[in-house]
Each structure stands twice: as structure tokens, then as C-alpha cells.
XYZ file of C-alpha atoms in Angstrom:
727
model
C -13.206 -127.312 -23.718
C -15.568 -126.436 -20.660
C -16.868 -122.807 -20.907
C -14.780 -120.350 -19.125
C -15.970 -118.885 -15.904
C -15.501 -115.164 -15.179
C -15.440 -113.546 -11.679
C -17.567 -110.538 -12.922
C -20.624 -112.954 -12.284
C -19.784 -112.865 -8.642
C -20.837 -109.811 -6.642
C -19.906 -108.570 -3.327
C -22.695 -105.863 -3.012
C -24.077 -105.710 0.321
C -21.536 -108.031 1.787
C -18.843 -107.169 4.383
C -15.415 -109.136 4.677
C -13.387 -108.850 7.750
C -9.640 -109.860 7.422
C -7.238 -110.473 10.436
C -3.985 -111.919 11.061
C -3.439 -114.304 13.894
C -0.691 -116.335 15.818
C 2.872 -115.902 14.731
C 3.730 -113.180 12.056
C 5.112 -114.283 8.732
C 6.612 -112.484 5.741
C 3.866 -112.079 2.974
C 1.001 -111.559 5.300
C 0.615 -107.945 4.342
C 0.562 -108.996 0.628
C -2.327 -111.328 1.453
C -4.225 -108.606 3.442
C -3.777 -106.152 0.497
C -5.147 -108.528 -2.009
C -8.089 -109.380 0.282
C -8.914 -105.653 0.693
C -8.431 -104.746 -3.025
C -10.270 -107.723 -4.355
C -13.202 -107.292 -1.841
C -13.591 -103.520 -2.751
C -13.104 -104.324 -6.313
C -16.240 -106.792 -6.376
C -18.329 -104.157 -4.413
C -18.169 -105.524 -0.827
C -17.066 -103.503 2.209
C -13.820 -104.614 3.782
C -12.737 -104.160 7.418
C -9.402 -104.720 9.203
C -9.638 -106.587 12.597
C -6.671 -105.179 14.352
C -4.628 -107.488 16.691
C -6.138 -110.688 15.648
C -8.818 -112.252 17.595
C -8.184 -109.950 20.488
C -9.298 -107.109 18.398
C -12.344 -108.905 17.455
C -13.275 -109.454 21.233
C -12.509 -106.057 22.276
C -14.335 -104.474 19.122
C -14.339 -100.564 19.022
C -11.557 -98.987 17.073
C -10.078 -102.568 16.455
C -12.577 -103.123 13.797
C -12.320 -100.344 11.020
C -13.554 -100.039 7.426
C -10.692 -99.687 4.929
C -10.273 -98.202 1.454
C -8.241 -99.065 -1.619
C -5.493 -96.650 -0.336
C -5.237 -98.206 3.183
C -3.115 -100.894 1.772
C -0.868 -98.816 -0.431
C 2.883 -99.751 0.046
C 2.521 -102.630 2.474
C 3.316 -105.300 -0.220
C 7.136 -105.063 0.512
C 6.811 -104.801 4.331
C 7.528 -107.816 6.492
C 5.282 -108.959 9.488
C 1.722 -107.705 9.557
C 0.624 -104.017 9.595
C -2.802 -105.004 11.173
C -1.082 -106.783 14.381
C -1.284 -110.080 15.582
C -1.942 -111.318 19.313
C -2.533 -114.370 21.304
C -6.098 -114.260 22.752
C -7.190 -116.321 25.666
C -10.682 -114.799 25.901
C -11.329 -116.043 22.384
C -10.953 -119.594 23.613
C -13.953 -119.252 25.896
C -17.495 -118.927 24.800
C -17.983 -115.634 26.636
C -15.078 -114.191 24.535
C -16.649 -115.595 21.129
C -19.888 -114.115 22.148
C -18.322 -110.658 22.471
C -16.550 -111.256 19.101
C -19.883 -112.148 17.295
C -21.714 -109.092 18.802
C -18.752 -106.928 17.481
C -18.876 -108.174 14.043
C -22.603 -107.995 13.597
C -22.418 -104.346 14.628
C -20.334 -103.958 11.380
C -22.420 -106.427 9.403
C -19.464 -108.740 8.812
C -20.478 -112.297 7.938
C -17.277 -113.106 6.048
C -13.822 -113.848 7.600
C -10.681 -114.132 5.948
C -8.139 -115.554 8.684
C -4.447 -115.495 8.034
C -2.461 -117.522 10.526
C -1.570 -121.165 11.565
C -3.532 -124.282 12.402
C -4.445 -123.206 15.979
C -6.041 -119.774 14.584
C -7.909 -121.539 11.821
C -9.154 -124.289 14.145
C -10.487 -121.343 16.499
C -12.195 -119.798 13.188
C -13.904 -123.008 12.426
C -15.404 -123.500 15.950
C -16.653 -119.752 15.945
C -18.321 -120.614 12.599
C -19.863 -123.696 14.062
C -21.284 -121.809 17.073
C -22.215 -118.829 15.182
C -26.135 -119.288 14.997
C -26.135 -120.174 18.615
C -24.098 -117.054 19.606
C -26.480 -114.750 17.771
C -29.607 -116.438 19.499
C -27.830 -115.826 22.915
C -27.111 -112.283 21.997
C -30.747 -111.766 20.918
C -32.002 -113.190 24.126
C -29.883 -110.743 26.071
C -31.132 -107.939 23.933
C -27.707 -106.993 22.642
C -28.811 -107.519 18.957
C -32.204 -107.450 17.329
C -34.256 -110.688 16.427
C -34.064 -109.509 12.901
C -30.189 -109.596 13.161
C -30.311 -113.275 13.640
C -32.017 -114.004 10.485
C -30.145 -111.460 8.525
C -26.641 -112.579 9.497
C -27.735 -116.337 9.868
C -24.192 -117.741 8.979
C -20.715 -117.115 8.921
C -18.332 -117.886 6.028
C -14.660 -118.520 6.891
C -11.800 -118.993 4.559
C -8.289 -119.474 5.867
C -4.912 -118.777 4.537
C -2.087 -120.423 6.157
C 0.738 -117.788 7.365
C 3.640 -119.728 9.096
C 7.391 -119.714 8.289
C 7.635 -123.394 9.614
C 5.556 -124.816 6.619
C 3.922 -126.959 9.096
C 0.399 -127.263 7.644
C -0.635 -130.192 5.763
C -2.572 -129.789 2.459
C -0.374 -127.073 0.959
C 3.080 -127.274 -0.750
C 4.178 -123.910 0.902
C 2.617 -121.539 3.530
C 3.160 -117.956 3.374
C 6.414 -116.811 4.978
C 8.256 -120.026 4.390
C 10.242 -119.043 1.409
C 11.231 -115.715 2.859
C 12.321 -117.440 6.170
C 14.465 -119.748 3.929
C 16.245 -116.563 2.298
C 17.124 -115.483 5.852
C 18.671 -118.894 6.649
C 20.615 -119.189 3.499
C 21.828 -115.742 3.660
C 23.461 -116.462 7.151
C 24.532 -120.012 5.869
C 26.388 -118.411 2.723
C 28.055 -115.783 5.071
C 29.190 -118.443 7.740
C 30.623 -120.600 5.127
C 33.116 -118.110 4.139
C 34.515 -117.691 7.550
C 34.245 -121.376 8.338
C 36.526 -122.022 5.323
C 38.832 -119.514 6.319
C 39.426 -121.182 9.854
C 38.548 -124.872 9.068
C 35.513 -124.835 11.479
C 32.417 -126.670 11.962
C 29.123 -124.549 12.346
C 26.137 -125.975 14.055
C 23.023 -123.924 13.035
C 19.632 -123.824 14.818
C 16.629 -122.915 12.728
C 13.033 -122.826 13.609
C 10.829 -125.575 13.655
C 9.403 -126.834 16.832
C 7.202 -129.416 15.348
C 8.128 -129.468 11.740
C 11.680 -129.818 10.051
C 10.960 -128.414 6.779
C 13.097 -125.167 7.200
C 15.930 -127.321 8.390
C 15.526 -130.084 5.985
C 15.215 -127.389 2.690
C 18.096 -125.237 3.906
C 20.323 -128.517 4.341
C 19.448 -129.428 0.804
C 19.994 -125.946 -0.433
C 23.557 -125.597 1.130
C 24.723 -129.047 0.989
C 24.815 -129.433 4.789
C 26.793 -132.487 6.176
C 24.232 -133.563 8.626
C 20.573 -132.357 9.385
C 18.285 -133.233 12.526
C 14.496 -132.975 12.256
C 11.721 -134.089 14.318
C 9.839 -136.382 11.659
C 12.974 -138.437 10.792
C 15.159 -138.811 14.038
C 18.757 -140.358 13.316
C 19.247 -143.933 14.074
C 20.727 -145.592 17.189
C 24.388 -144.845 17.279
C 24.015 -141.630 15.189
C 26.875 -140.098 17.404
C 29.427 -142.215 15.914
C 27.994 -142.210 12.216
C 28.027 -138.351 12.292
C 31.627 -138.208 13.580
C 32.785 -140.647 11.013
C 30.950 -138.758 8.295
C 32.451 -135.191 9.382
C 36.030 -136.774 9.593
C 35.714 -138.494 6.165
C 34.685 -135.044 4.618
C 37.665 -133.457 6.296
C 40.008 -136.145 4.761
C 38.663 -135.286 1.452
C 39.969 -131.751 2.094
C 36.760 -130.151 2.722
C 37.550 -127.146 5.046
C 34.294 -126.788 6.907
C 31.383 -128.709 8.141
C 27.788 -127.480 8.264
C 25.257 -129.221 10.546
C 21.652 -127.863 10.589
C 19.435 -128.433 13.695
C 15.724 -127.837 13.972
C 14.656 -126.622 17.179
C 12.370 -129.446 17.756
C 14.926 -132.240 16.655
C 14.599 -135.432 18.604
C 16.299 -138.919 18.595
C 14.338 -142.051 18.129
C 13.361 -142.275 21.705
C 11.664 -138.765 21.409
C 14.494 -137.131 23.524
C 15.521 -133.533 22.280
C 18.674 -133.174 20.421
C 20.014 -129.804 20.997
C 22.652 -127.618 19.075
C 24.918 -127.317 22.089
C 24.563 -131.255 22.419
C 25.708 -131.458 18.836
C 28.560 -129.141 19.257
C 29.895 -130.772 22.548
C 29.891 -133.984 20.782
C 31.918 -132.716 17.735
C 34.555 -131.022 20.081
C 34.729 -133.979 22.432
C 35.130 -136.625 19.692
C 36.832 -134.850 16.980
C 38.501 -131.919 18.534
C 37.234 -129.637 15.735
C 36.651 -125.777 16.206
C 33.015 -125.612 16.451
C 30.473 -122.916 16.806
C 26.881 -122.534 17.310
C 24.539 -120.133 15.711
C 21.011 -119.734 16.757
C 19.101 -117.882 14.163
C 15.948 -117.243 16.220
C 13.501 -114.455 15.240
C 15.864 -113.244 12.324
C 13.901 -115.871 10.291
C 10.682 -113.940 10.699
C 12.342 -110.697 9.770
C 12.965 -108.752 6.590
C 11.030 -108.098 3.542
C 8.956 -110.953 1.934
C 10.530 -112.722 -1.066
C 9.094 -112.274 -4.530
C 7.694 -115.818 -4.153
C 5.799 -114.994 -0.851
C 4.426 -111.894 -2.368
C 2.906 -113.536 -5.553
C 1.727 -116.693 -3.429
C -0.057 -114.157 -0.670
C -1.552 -112.181 -3.689
C -2.975 -115.063 -5.430
C -4.224 -116.602 -2.163
C -5.778 -113.402 -1.006
C -7.693 -113.033 -4.319
C -8.768 -116.731 -4.218
C -9.908 -116.220 -0.565
C -12.298 -113.431 -1.806
C -13.662 -115.540 -4.405
C -14.271 -118.359 -2.029
C -16.140 -116.181 0.329
C -18.426 -114.907 -2.381
C -19.266 -118.469 -3.656
C -19.792 -119.724 -0.190
C -23.169 -121.059 1.000
C -24.500 -122.254 4.430
C -23.523 -125.749 3.261
C -20.065 -124.895 2.354
C -17.407 -126.114 4.840
C -14.767 -123.614 6.061
C -12.115 -123.883 3.549
C -8.322 -123.044 3.457
C -6.592 -121.731 0.125
C -3.595 -123.835 -0.683
C -0.858 -124.348 -3.073
C -0.534 -127.561 -5.201
C 2.273 -127.150 -7.756
C 1.527 -123.794 -9.408
C -2.195 -124.121 -8.893
C -4.256 -122.444 -6.129
C -6.768 -124.957 -4.714
C -9.388 -124.953 -1.906
C -9.474 -127.679 0.808
C -11.743 -128.306 3.685
C -10.151 -126.511 6.589
C -10.645 -129.227 9.203
C -9.382 -131.973 7.000
C -6.024 -130.086 6.813
C -6.027 -129.427 10.621
C -6.826 -132.954 11.511
C -4.031 -134.231 9.177
C -1.536 -131.738 10.630
C -2.354 -132.996 13.959
C -1.870 -136.495 13.045
C 1.619 -135.677 12.018
C 2.367 -134.692 15.573
C 0.458 -137.804 16.921
C 2.540 -140.094 14.756
C 5.785 -138.596 16.032
C 4.734 -138.870 19.620
C 3.982 -142.467 18.956
C 7.349 -142.796 17.243
C 5.585 -143.744 14.001
C 8.147 -141.596 12.134
C 7.647 -143.085 8.627
C 3.946 -142.227 8.797
C 4.947 -138.696 10.088
C 6.843 -138.072 6.729
C 4.317 -139.562 4.800
C 1.590 -137.325 6.378
C 3.835 -134.278 5.702
C 3.196 -135.059 1.922
C 4.846 -135.715 -1.260
C 7.139 -132.491 -1.247
C 8.504 -133.047 2.058
C 9.139 -136.810 1.501
C 10.647 -136.054 -1.865
C 12.991 -133.291 -0.270
C 14.138 -135.885 2.533
C 14.794 -138.701 0.079
C 16.936 -136.274 -2.279
C 18.925 -134.996 0.736
C 19.814 -138.769 1.886
C 20.937 -139.683 -1.604
C 23.065 -136.531 -2.053
C 24.496 -136.437 1.305
C 25.718 -140.034 1.889
C 28.545 -141.303 -0.350
C 28.673 -144.942 -0.632
C 31.845 -146.917 -0.547
C 33.087 -148.115 -3.946
C 32.363 -151.690 -3.259
C 28.884 -150.679 -2.169
C 27.816 -148.917 -5.376
C 26.062 -150.999 -8.223
C 28.047 -151.277 -11.492
C 26.733 -150.207 -14.923
C 28.417 -149.880 -18.126
C 26.887 -146.420 -18.756
C 28.483 -143.077 -19.056
C 26.540 -140.067 -18.797
C 27.581 -136.500 -19.647
C 26.233 -133.190 -18.388
C 26.235 -129.764 -19.973
C 24.922 -126.388 -19.612
C 23.451 -124.450 -22.456
C 21.815 -121.122 -23.041
C 22.101 -118.205 -20.723
C 23.550 -118.814 -17.313
C 20.892 -119.077 -14.666
C 20.987 -119.109 -10.890
C 20.519 -122.865 -9.683
C 22.361 -124.450 -12.541
C 25.301 -125.539 -10.314
C 22.858 -127.043 -7.821
C 21.335 -128.976 -10.546
C 24.865 -130.127 -11.890
C 25.972 -131.260 -8.249
C 22.700 -133.201 -7.889
C 23.057 -134.917 -11.206
C 26.713 -136.082 -10.590
C 25.970 -137.351 -7.217
C 22.804 -139.354 -8.040
C 24.552 -140.722 -11.217
C 27.375 -141.990 -9.249
C 24.919 -143.526 -6.789
C 23.188 -145.459 -9.593
C 26.472 -146.871 -10.721
C 27.153 -144.706 -13.772
C 30.355 -142.914 -14.764
C 29.615 -139.083 -14.805
C 31.289 -136.683 -17.251
C 31.248 -132.930 -17.270
C 31.306 -130.832 -20.613
C 32.623 -127.337 -20.452
C 31.152 -124.452 -22.536
C 28.133 -126.126 -23.828
C 27.744 -127.714 -27.311
C 30.674 -125.895 -28.591
C 33.000 -127.285 -25.856
C 31.605 -130.561 -26.530
C 32.546 -130.551 -30.178
C 36.097 -129.678 -29.054
C 36.431 -132.452 -26.663
C 36.235 -130.646 -23.641
C 34.883 -133.333 -21.614
C 36.167 -135.111 -18.407
C 35.068 -137.546 -15.830
C 33.858 -135.677 -12.599
C 33.620 -137.157 -9.101
C 31.609 -136.886 -5.945
C 34.000 -134.435 -4.262
C 34.494 -132.317 -7.285
C 31.044 -130.830 -6.943
C 31.188 -130.192 -3.366
C 30.105 -126.616 -2.398
C 28.470 -126.002 -5.812
C 24.936 -125.446 -4.558
C 25.405 -121.879 -3.525
C 27.466 -120.559 -6.543
C 25.748 -118.423 -9.018
C 26.093 -118.702 -12.896
C 27.436 -121.735 -14.525
C 30.793 -123.305 -13.242
C 30.844 -125.509 -16.281
C 30.484 -122.536 -18.473
C 27.541 -122.138 -21.043
C 27.162 -120.647 -24.425
C 24.124 -119.885 -26.468
C 25.661 -121.785 -29.487
C 23.071 -124.322 -31.004
C 24.245 -127.925 -31.710
C 23.270 -128.100 -35.228
C 26.517 -127.064 -36.703
C 28.516 -129.246 -34.451
C 26.420 -132.515 -34.768
C 29.160 -134.514 -36.379
C 31.873 -133.586 -34.042
C 29.630 -133.918 -31.005
C 28.841 -137.473 -32.277
C 32.503 -138.338 -32.473
C 33.039 -137.261 -28.988
C 30.225 -139.242 -27.869
C 31.684 -142.280 -29.567
C 35.121 -141.528 -28.262
C 33.996 -141.320 -24.713
C 31.147 -143.955 -25.049
C 28.641 -141.467 -23.900
C 25.278 -143.290 -23.345
C 23.056 -140.327 -22.130
C 23.046 -136.599 -22.118
C 21.658 -134.208 -19.434
C 21.276 -130.897 -20.946
C 20.483 -128.140 -18.113
C 19.326 -124.849 -19.763
C 17.144 -123.742 -22.458
C 15.907 -120.902 -24.858
C 16.580 -118.346 -21.859
C 16.862 -119.459 -18.463
C 16.391 -116.836 -15.697
C 13.740 -117.078 -12.855
C 14.818 -114.376 -10.327
C 13.873 -110.690 -9.824
C 13.979 -108.393 -7.068
C 12.189 -105.140 -7.507
C 11.643 -102.413 -5.070
C 10.732 -98.767 -5.571
C 9.878 -96.208 -2.977
C 10.436 -92.492 -2.530
C 9.223 -89.559 -0.659
C 7.871 -87.704 -3.613
C 5.403 -88.871 -6.068
C 7.554 -90.825 -8.407
C 7.033 -93.393 -11.177
C 9.751 -95.981 -11.801
C 9.937 -97.323 -15.431
C 11.948 -100.638 -15.318
C 13.141 -102.886 -18.107
C 13.419 -106.546 -17.250
C 15.002 -109.354 -19.336
C 13.506 -112.397 -20.906
C 13.852 -112.131 -24.394
C 10.243 -112.404 -25.885
C 8.988 -114.132 -22.802
C 7.197 -111.682 -20.465
C 7.387 -113.937 -17.305
C 9.836 -111.794 -15.483
C 7.884 -108.563 -16.073
C 4.572 -109.895 -15.299
C 5.369 -111.977 -12.298
C 7.711 -109.064 -11.077
C 4.960 -106.795 -11.503
C 2.658 -108.887 -9.496
C 5.497 -109.290 -6.749
C 6.164 -105.512 -6.631
C 2.591 -104.123 -6.907
C 3.287 -102.537 -10.322
C 0.692 -100.446 -12.202
C 1.490 -101.847 -15.589
C 3.527 -104.402 -17.173
C 4.209 -104.617 -20.993
C 4.744 -107.738 -22.521
C 5.336 -109.276 -26.002
C 2.579 -111.858 -25.363
C -0.062 -109.185 -25.023
C 0.041 -106.521 -27.655
C -0.295 -102.836 -26.737
C -0.632 -99.580 -28.465
C -0.472 -95.820 -27.829
C -4.079 -95.787 -26.718
C -3.274 -98.180 -23.816
C -0.230 -96.455 -23.008
C -2.137 -93.239 -22.830
C -4.847 -94.727 -20.745
C -2.263 -96.250 -18.272
C -0.692 -92.730 -17.864
C -3.959 -91.345 -17.304
C -4.995 -94.121 -14.678
C -1.709 -93.479 -12.837
C -2.077 -89.651 -12.720
C -5.537 -90.075 -11.041
C -4.196 -92.463 -8.619
C -1.320 -90.207 -7.637
C -3.901 -87.433 -6.913
C -5.364 -89.651 -4.251
C -2.244 -89.734 -2.050
C -0.517 -92.675 -3.556
C 3.317 -91.856 -3.485
C 4.781 -94.066 -5.988
C 4.072 -95.739 -9.279
C 5.894 -98.749 -10.963
C 5.844 -99.715 -14.691
C 7.722 -102.665 -15.858
C 8.671 -103.356 -19.734
C 9.909 -106.685 -21.057
C 12.895 -105.968 -23.141
C 11.301 -107.161 -26.451
C 7.744 -106.275 -25.700
C 7.614 -103.892 -28.741
C 9.971 -102.804 -31.497
C 8.799 -99.194 -31.343
C 7.449 -98.613 -27.846
C 10.771 -98.720 -26.140
C 11.754 -98.083 -22.692
C 12.874 -94.720 -23.448
C 9.668 -93.979 -25.446
C 7.702 -95.008 -22.446
C 9.833 -93.127 -20.087
C 9.462 -90.008 -21.954
C 5.645 -90.368 -22.546
C 5.056 -90.851 -18.747
C 7.518 -87.983 -17.993
C 5.670 -85.461 -20.160
C 2.224 -86.537 -19.460
C 2.697 -86.657 -15.536
C 4.296 -83.193 -15.340
C 2.961 -81.548 -12.161
C 1.879 -84.692 -10.638
C 4.839 -86.954 -10.695
C 8.341 -87.091 -11.795
C 9.842 -90.234 -13.608
C 12.961 -92.470 -13.132
C 14.038 -95.345 -15.448
C 16.283 -98.348 -14.967
C 17.483 -101.109 -17.206
C 18.211 -104.121 -15.023
C 20.203 -106.061 -17.506
C 22.503 -108.878 -16.703
C 22.132 -108.139 -12.826
C 19.077 -110.402 -12.910
C 21.303 -113.448 -13.822
C 23.973 -112.660 -11.240
C 24.366 -113.311 -7.449
C 24.043 -116.568 -5.517
C 20.889 -118.617 -6.387
C 17.773 -118.239 -4.213
C 16.717 -121.214 -1.855
C 14.027 -122.054 -4.408
C 16.392 -122.089 -7.296
C 18.873 -124.401 -5.302
C 16.056 -126.747 -4.076
C 14.255 -126.956 -7.524
C 17.550 -127.332 -9.401
C 18.596 -130.174 -7.115
C 15.337 -131.991 -7.010
C 14.588 -131.696 -10.735
C 18.172 -132.729 -11.724
C 17.944 -135.874 -9.488
C 14.511 -136.920 -10.921
C 16.175 -136.442 -14.452
C 19.121 -138.632 -13.703
C 16.960 -141.421 -12.134
C 14.752 -141.328 -15.319
C 17.912 -141.654 -17.589
C 18.991 -144.542 -15.257
C 15.610 -146.257 -15.885
C 15.611 -145.663 -19.642
C 19.114 -146.946 -19.947
C 18.405 -150.085 -18.157
C 15.089 -150.627 -20.342
C 16.881 -149.964 -23.663
C 20.011 -152.088 -22.776
C 20.180 -155.292 -24.797
C 23.252 -157.692 -25.646
C 25.887 -154.866 -24.735
C 23.985 -152.163 -26.924
C 21.464 -149.413 -26.097
C 18.315 -149.587 -28.583
C 16.444 -146.386 -27.719
C 13.075 -145.243 -29.073
C 13.700 -141.733 -30.522
C 10.078 -140.879 -29.519
C 10.473 -140.878 -25.821
C 14.146 -140.989 -25.424
C 14.750 -137.297 -25.727
C 12.398 -135.559 -23.219
C 12.012 -132.089 -21.286
C 11.360 -132.225 -17.646
C 9.358 -129.471 -16.238
C 6.429 -128.658 -14.072
C 2.965 -128.572 -15.684
C 0.237 -127.480 -13.274
C 0.752 -129.578 -10.123
C 3.264 -132.135 -11.434
C 6.870 -132.463 -12.885
C 6.471 -134.238 -16.185
C 8.783 -135.591 -18.784
C 7.599 -134.496 -22.074
C 8.986 -135.772 -25.385
C 10.892 -133.028 -27.417
C 8.990 -134.188 -30.441
C 5.702 -133.332 -28.918
C 6.950 -129.993 -27.971
C 7.519 -128.901 -31.422
C 3.881 -128.147 -31.899
C 3.680 -126.275 -28.728
C 6.565 -124.105 -29.289
C 7.037 -120.523 -30.972
C 10.570 -121.152 -32.255
C 10.921 -117.750 -33.793
C 10.428 -116.002 -30.433
C 11.674 -119.098 -28.455
C 8.553 -119.098 -26.128
C 5.593 -121.571 -25.529
C 2.617 -120.937 -27.538
C 0.726 -121.067 -24.478
C 1.894 -119.702 -21.200
C 0.248 -120.621 -18.002
C 1.139 -117.468 -16.059
C -0.797 -115.158 -18.404
C -3.796 -116.347 -16.409
C -2.380 -114.399 -13.477
C -1.939 -111.253 -15.599
C -5.442 -109.775 -14.693
C -4.641 -110.057 -11.073
C -1.868 -107.363 -11.452
C -4.305 -105.097 -13.145
C -7.109 -105.767 -10.494
C -4.802 -104.965 -7.671
C -3.632 -101.905 -9.457
C -7.334 -100.677 -9.697
C -8.052 -101.487 -13.407
C -11.310 -103.102 -14.597
C -10.642 -106.258 -16.217
C -11.696 -109.919 -16.817
C -10.453 -112.585 -14.678
C -10.882 -116.227 -15.736
C -11.871 -118.393 -12.663
C -12.502 -121.708 -14.416
C -9.797 -123.271 -12.287
C -11.188 -122.028 -9.093
C -14.307 -123.017 -7.095
C -13.708 -126.549 -6.813
C -13.450 -127.822 -3.156
C -11.046 -130.682 -3.166
C -10.221 -133.315 -0.472
C -6.766 -133.976 1.334
C -5.018 -136.940 0.082
C -3.936 -138.561 3.356
C -1.234 -140.856 1.724
C 0.137 -139.288 -1.308
C 2.800 -141.446 -2.974
C 6.431 -140.030 -3.010
C 7.706 -138.717 -6.316
C 9.900 -141.133 -8.276
């Protein structure tokens, strides 16, 4: 095991950091700004807002202001950017950059955190390359002292990508993308109800002038009939194919059609495909009642999702660490997300690769464009193609395998999307697919029937578990389940669920008075919801089972919060995982905070309960459930073919029962036998939780002194230009 590295060894004393947002706004930018400010102050640096992006840097004066810890209170949940963003023509000229450099030197700023798109980041890199020359010129003009040229000899740049389009190569997700998907899916879900009522076709135009990510993922998340994106234009004759597909779906008694068009959609000759053009085609050819909805800037609006808040907070902290570790030889970097890991990549490598995507599309090398977008994009596209096109019976491969699907454990958003994906991929692979209702208990009773392609239509956006799920374990039903498996010749089982499955939480707390909210979350003995919900909502404390606490810590937290409230902070948020402590209950914590906070703040408590499992699944849950289930069925198919000999299946028990999940950056199949050693079966949680490494972030951003393990940080990686698609 390598020695752990802690950020306490990094000091920001004597350093000044400027943070700006540039280009189009994106939900989550404020969370990134907040993290940069608080982490910067925490390590001893001065932190400055640069208002109105590069324009504020060029204009100087009141546009560059030193900020305090309290300056970023209550902005975590606010959409857009509180420090403003503006296009700046002067910064594109050397004269403009000269003024910007002079204004930064006046404040002693030699570290810049830029939150924006590829244009903003390219401008920042050019500024960095010219920095020394700009200072020399300013000194020659007498605008700065010669001593300043030596003192501020180099400029450090770290970028974070804020773009709802997810159009920047090198990162799985950009800040704002998940929130934009929420806005799109909210509209799609609302439209689907009215479309079904009137048997209408809806054409939805979403943002994405040069990138089809929003269109593609929203199509995957809602089960759209057709999608048009710039990276993968339809083939010649697409008009006939689309109309045939729409009419076939109507013939299967589907009462609505959804077509999603990216604003930059093109055909194979690089000619635009517009939403109005698609609507006119459907009306002319099929006579369907068809409407167009253009979402526009609605996609940029609203509060950031929990995912974007956490992503931006992690990126902001990582950006400060990168600035502290930077040297004159370090290239400007961008902080990115790979799986669940924060990574640093050379900024210009990512920018050039992003530009190569557009070049490939301009030259009609569309396969290259898809590959350059990265593994995640390519996998989304391949999954959509598999799930959206039903092959004719004569075109399907034929196997002798029957595959059964069941849900177990607590209901979770995204289960139905996973079942739909599994059924359709299984049918495409040539298997007979069976659905089991009511989990293992239903299986033992013979509640099993064949399920077809059309039977799972419209399941993607449904919450809960349509198949039904129970927490009953299979042990006492094993003989009866075995009988049912023999009776139906079941060759493989896909089990969707787990100990406890719940991956969504939305928390907000605000008030005009000084008020502390005590919130109890679900999760059994697993503190994931409380911890990550706390990071997303800017909580002051989160009590979890994995990290023991006592009355002394509770008292210290109350005193800490009381002192914060005296500085002008208006609200506090405390989360408690439901099984975090047998004795320090939610009521106890509520009463303690109420008593100790008298005269400073009052308290409210809320037990969220099963509302956390209810509602429609988020875009992330739909997409993740769909892709992970597709991967699981393809793995089962491969295993069945490998083990099938002389009409029988000879399975190796060691690797024929596996759990599919994300580990660091990859989706991995792990034999259940191996998981026995890694699992706390009494409390039904893993012995090691990856997210516990993020726990100090919540404490740091809430103004606690703590240790933060940065062993995984600091490595500057390179962009993989041709990443292989996931299997």
C-alpha cells in the first residue's frame, strides 16, 4: 500500500486565487465557485471573484473583489452563476490581455480557476503562455514595477468545464449536463401524458449545436422512437425508415411517438435536419397529429441536480489542490470526471480532441466523431440502437436459452428501465425472456411468464418496480425455486436489486430566520445518502453508522454551528442516517440542537422516509439502469454460449454468479464468492466504502478542520484518443 498523502502539507499562504465563470452559464457553476472559495480560504490563500468573466478581468476595478467564507453562503442550490458571465471581444486581442494581466497583478493574483467551455479554456491557456511577455511589456510601459515581473513570473491555470451540452472531450460529464437532462426529462414526462391522451406525435428539439449528448441520453432515458444527432446522421432514405418505424409502433397499439432532435442535427451530407422538417414529414407521409416543442433556454434554468452539486464541489476542491501543486513546468490542466474518480488532464490535449470531433463531422468521418467523443458516448449510442430497433422474427438469432428477470430488495428508481433493457437485449440475442413477479417469493409460487418486446414499452420513466419486489431472501424457497427453474427450463437469472437500493435524494432548506433543519435519511446502515446528500445540500454535519460519533462530537457540532450563525449565516442543515446510532436518535439530536441553540437559532426536523424511493426515476437512474442491464444480459449470453455443450449447460460456479457494478472508473463483473470477504452481512454494507473518502469535503466546506486524503490526486494523465467501446 502506498503512503497516504494529506493536503495539510500543501499551503496557500501568500497565494491569491481568482475564480471566474465564462461563456454560457450552466447549473452547478455556483457550487464550483463556492468550493474554490472555501477550499482556497481553508488552505490560507486569498480568493477573488472576477465578475463578468474575462470582461471583468479586462475592466478591473470593482470587477475583481476579494471574498470571504460567507460570500458564498446559500449559493449552492442557485442555478446559473452569481458572479456573472459575458462574451469578451477585447480579451481576444493582446491589448485586452495586457489590461487583464495588469489588473490581476494589482491584486497579486497568479492562480486562475476558469469555469467555462472549450473557448474559455483555450483563451486561458493563451493568456498563460503570453503571461511573462505581458508582464515585461507592462514593466517597459511603467505600469508595473520590474520587481513585479520577477515576483509574479508565472501564471497557473486550472479549468473546470461548465457546459450543459457535455461537449468537452476527456470527461464523462461536464458541470450542468445532468441538470439539463432533468429539465428535458421533466418536459418529456409531461408531454407523454398529453400525447397518449390524443395519440399524438411530439418532436422535441433540445440543445446541442455541435454535440448530440443531450438528445441521445434523453432519447435513451425516455425510450424515444427516433433521435437525430450531429455525430451519427441517419443513413440515406431515413425518411422512409422513420415513417415505417412510427407506423409499426402505432400498429402495436402504442398511442404516442416521441422524436428527439438535437439543434445541430445533420444528414449524411452535412445538411441540417430541423424539428419542423421532421414534423412536416410525419404529417405529410402518415397524417399523424404532430406537434413541435423547442425547449431552448429552459434547459439551462432551474436549480442544479444533486449530481451537479457534488460534481462541481469535488471539481472545485480538486482545482485548488491542482493550483497549489502547480509549477512553472506544469501545463494548464482541466479537472475531469472518469467513473467516480476526479482526474487531471492537460487542458490543450482535451481542447484539441474536442476540435477534432468537429473536424471529423465536417469531413463526414462520423464513425471517428463518435469514437472521439469517448467510451461513454459510444456506449450510449450502441445501447440506444439495440433497444430502439425491433428485428423481425426471421432476422433474430435462435438460442435454446430461457432467461428470467426478477427484482429483489427495496424498490428503487431505475429498476423498470433496467428490466426493459434486459428484456429487449435478451430478445435481440435470441433468448426467450421471462418475468418473475414479487421477487424470490413469487418465483417459488410459479409467478413467472414469458415477456415480449412490446410488453415493456413505456417502462423507462415509471418509478418503483412494475414486476413487484419483496425483501424476502431465497434461502427458505430454494427447493421450490429450483422446481420452477426446471419447469420453465431457465438457463440464467438476472436479479436486479440488492441489500437496499436507493440512489436519489433531493434536499433543500432555506428560511428568512436563523434556522437549523435536522433531516433523517434512509439507507439502513449505509450512510451514502446522508453523506452525499450532505455534500449536495451544503450540510453542516452528517451522522452515519460508518463513522462513530459521541456526545462530545455532537456538542462540538452545535457550538460550531452556533458560532457560524453569529456571522450572518441564515440556515444550518444536519443529516442523520436512520441507523447511524441506537441511542443518538433524530429526536435526541433535534432536542440537543434546540436547547443549545436557544437565542441564536430555532430547529425543525423532518424524517424523509419512503418519499426517497418514490417518484419518477432521474435521467441518471434511467440511463444507468438501462446500460448496466444491457451489459449484464450480454455477459449472460456470452457465458451461456461458453458453457453450452451437448444440449446442456456446464457452468463454473466460481464465475457464473457475479455482481455487476462500478468500481472506480469501470463497470466490473465480480464473482459473488469474492464479495463474501468484502461484505459486512450483519449490517448489509461493504466493509470498505469508496465515498467515505469524500466525507472530509463536506466538513471542509462547512468550515471544520479535518484531514483529507489526496493520495488519488495530483497525477496528471493524458487523454486516450481512441478509447475502446464498452462490451
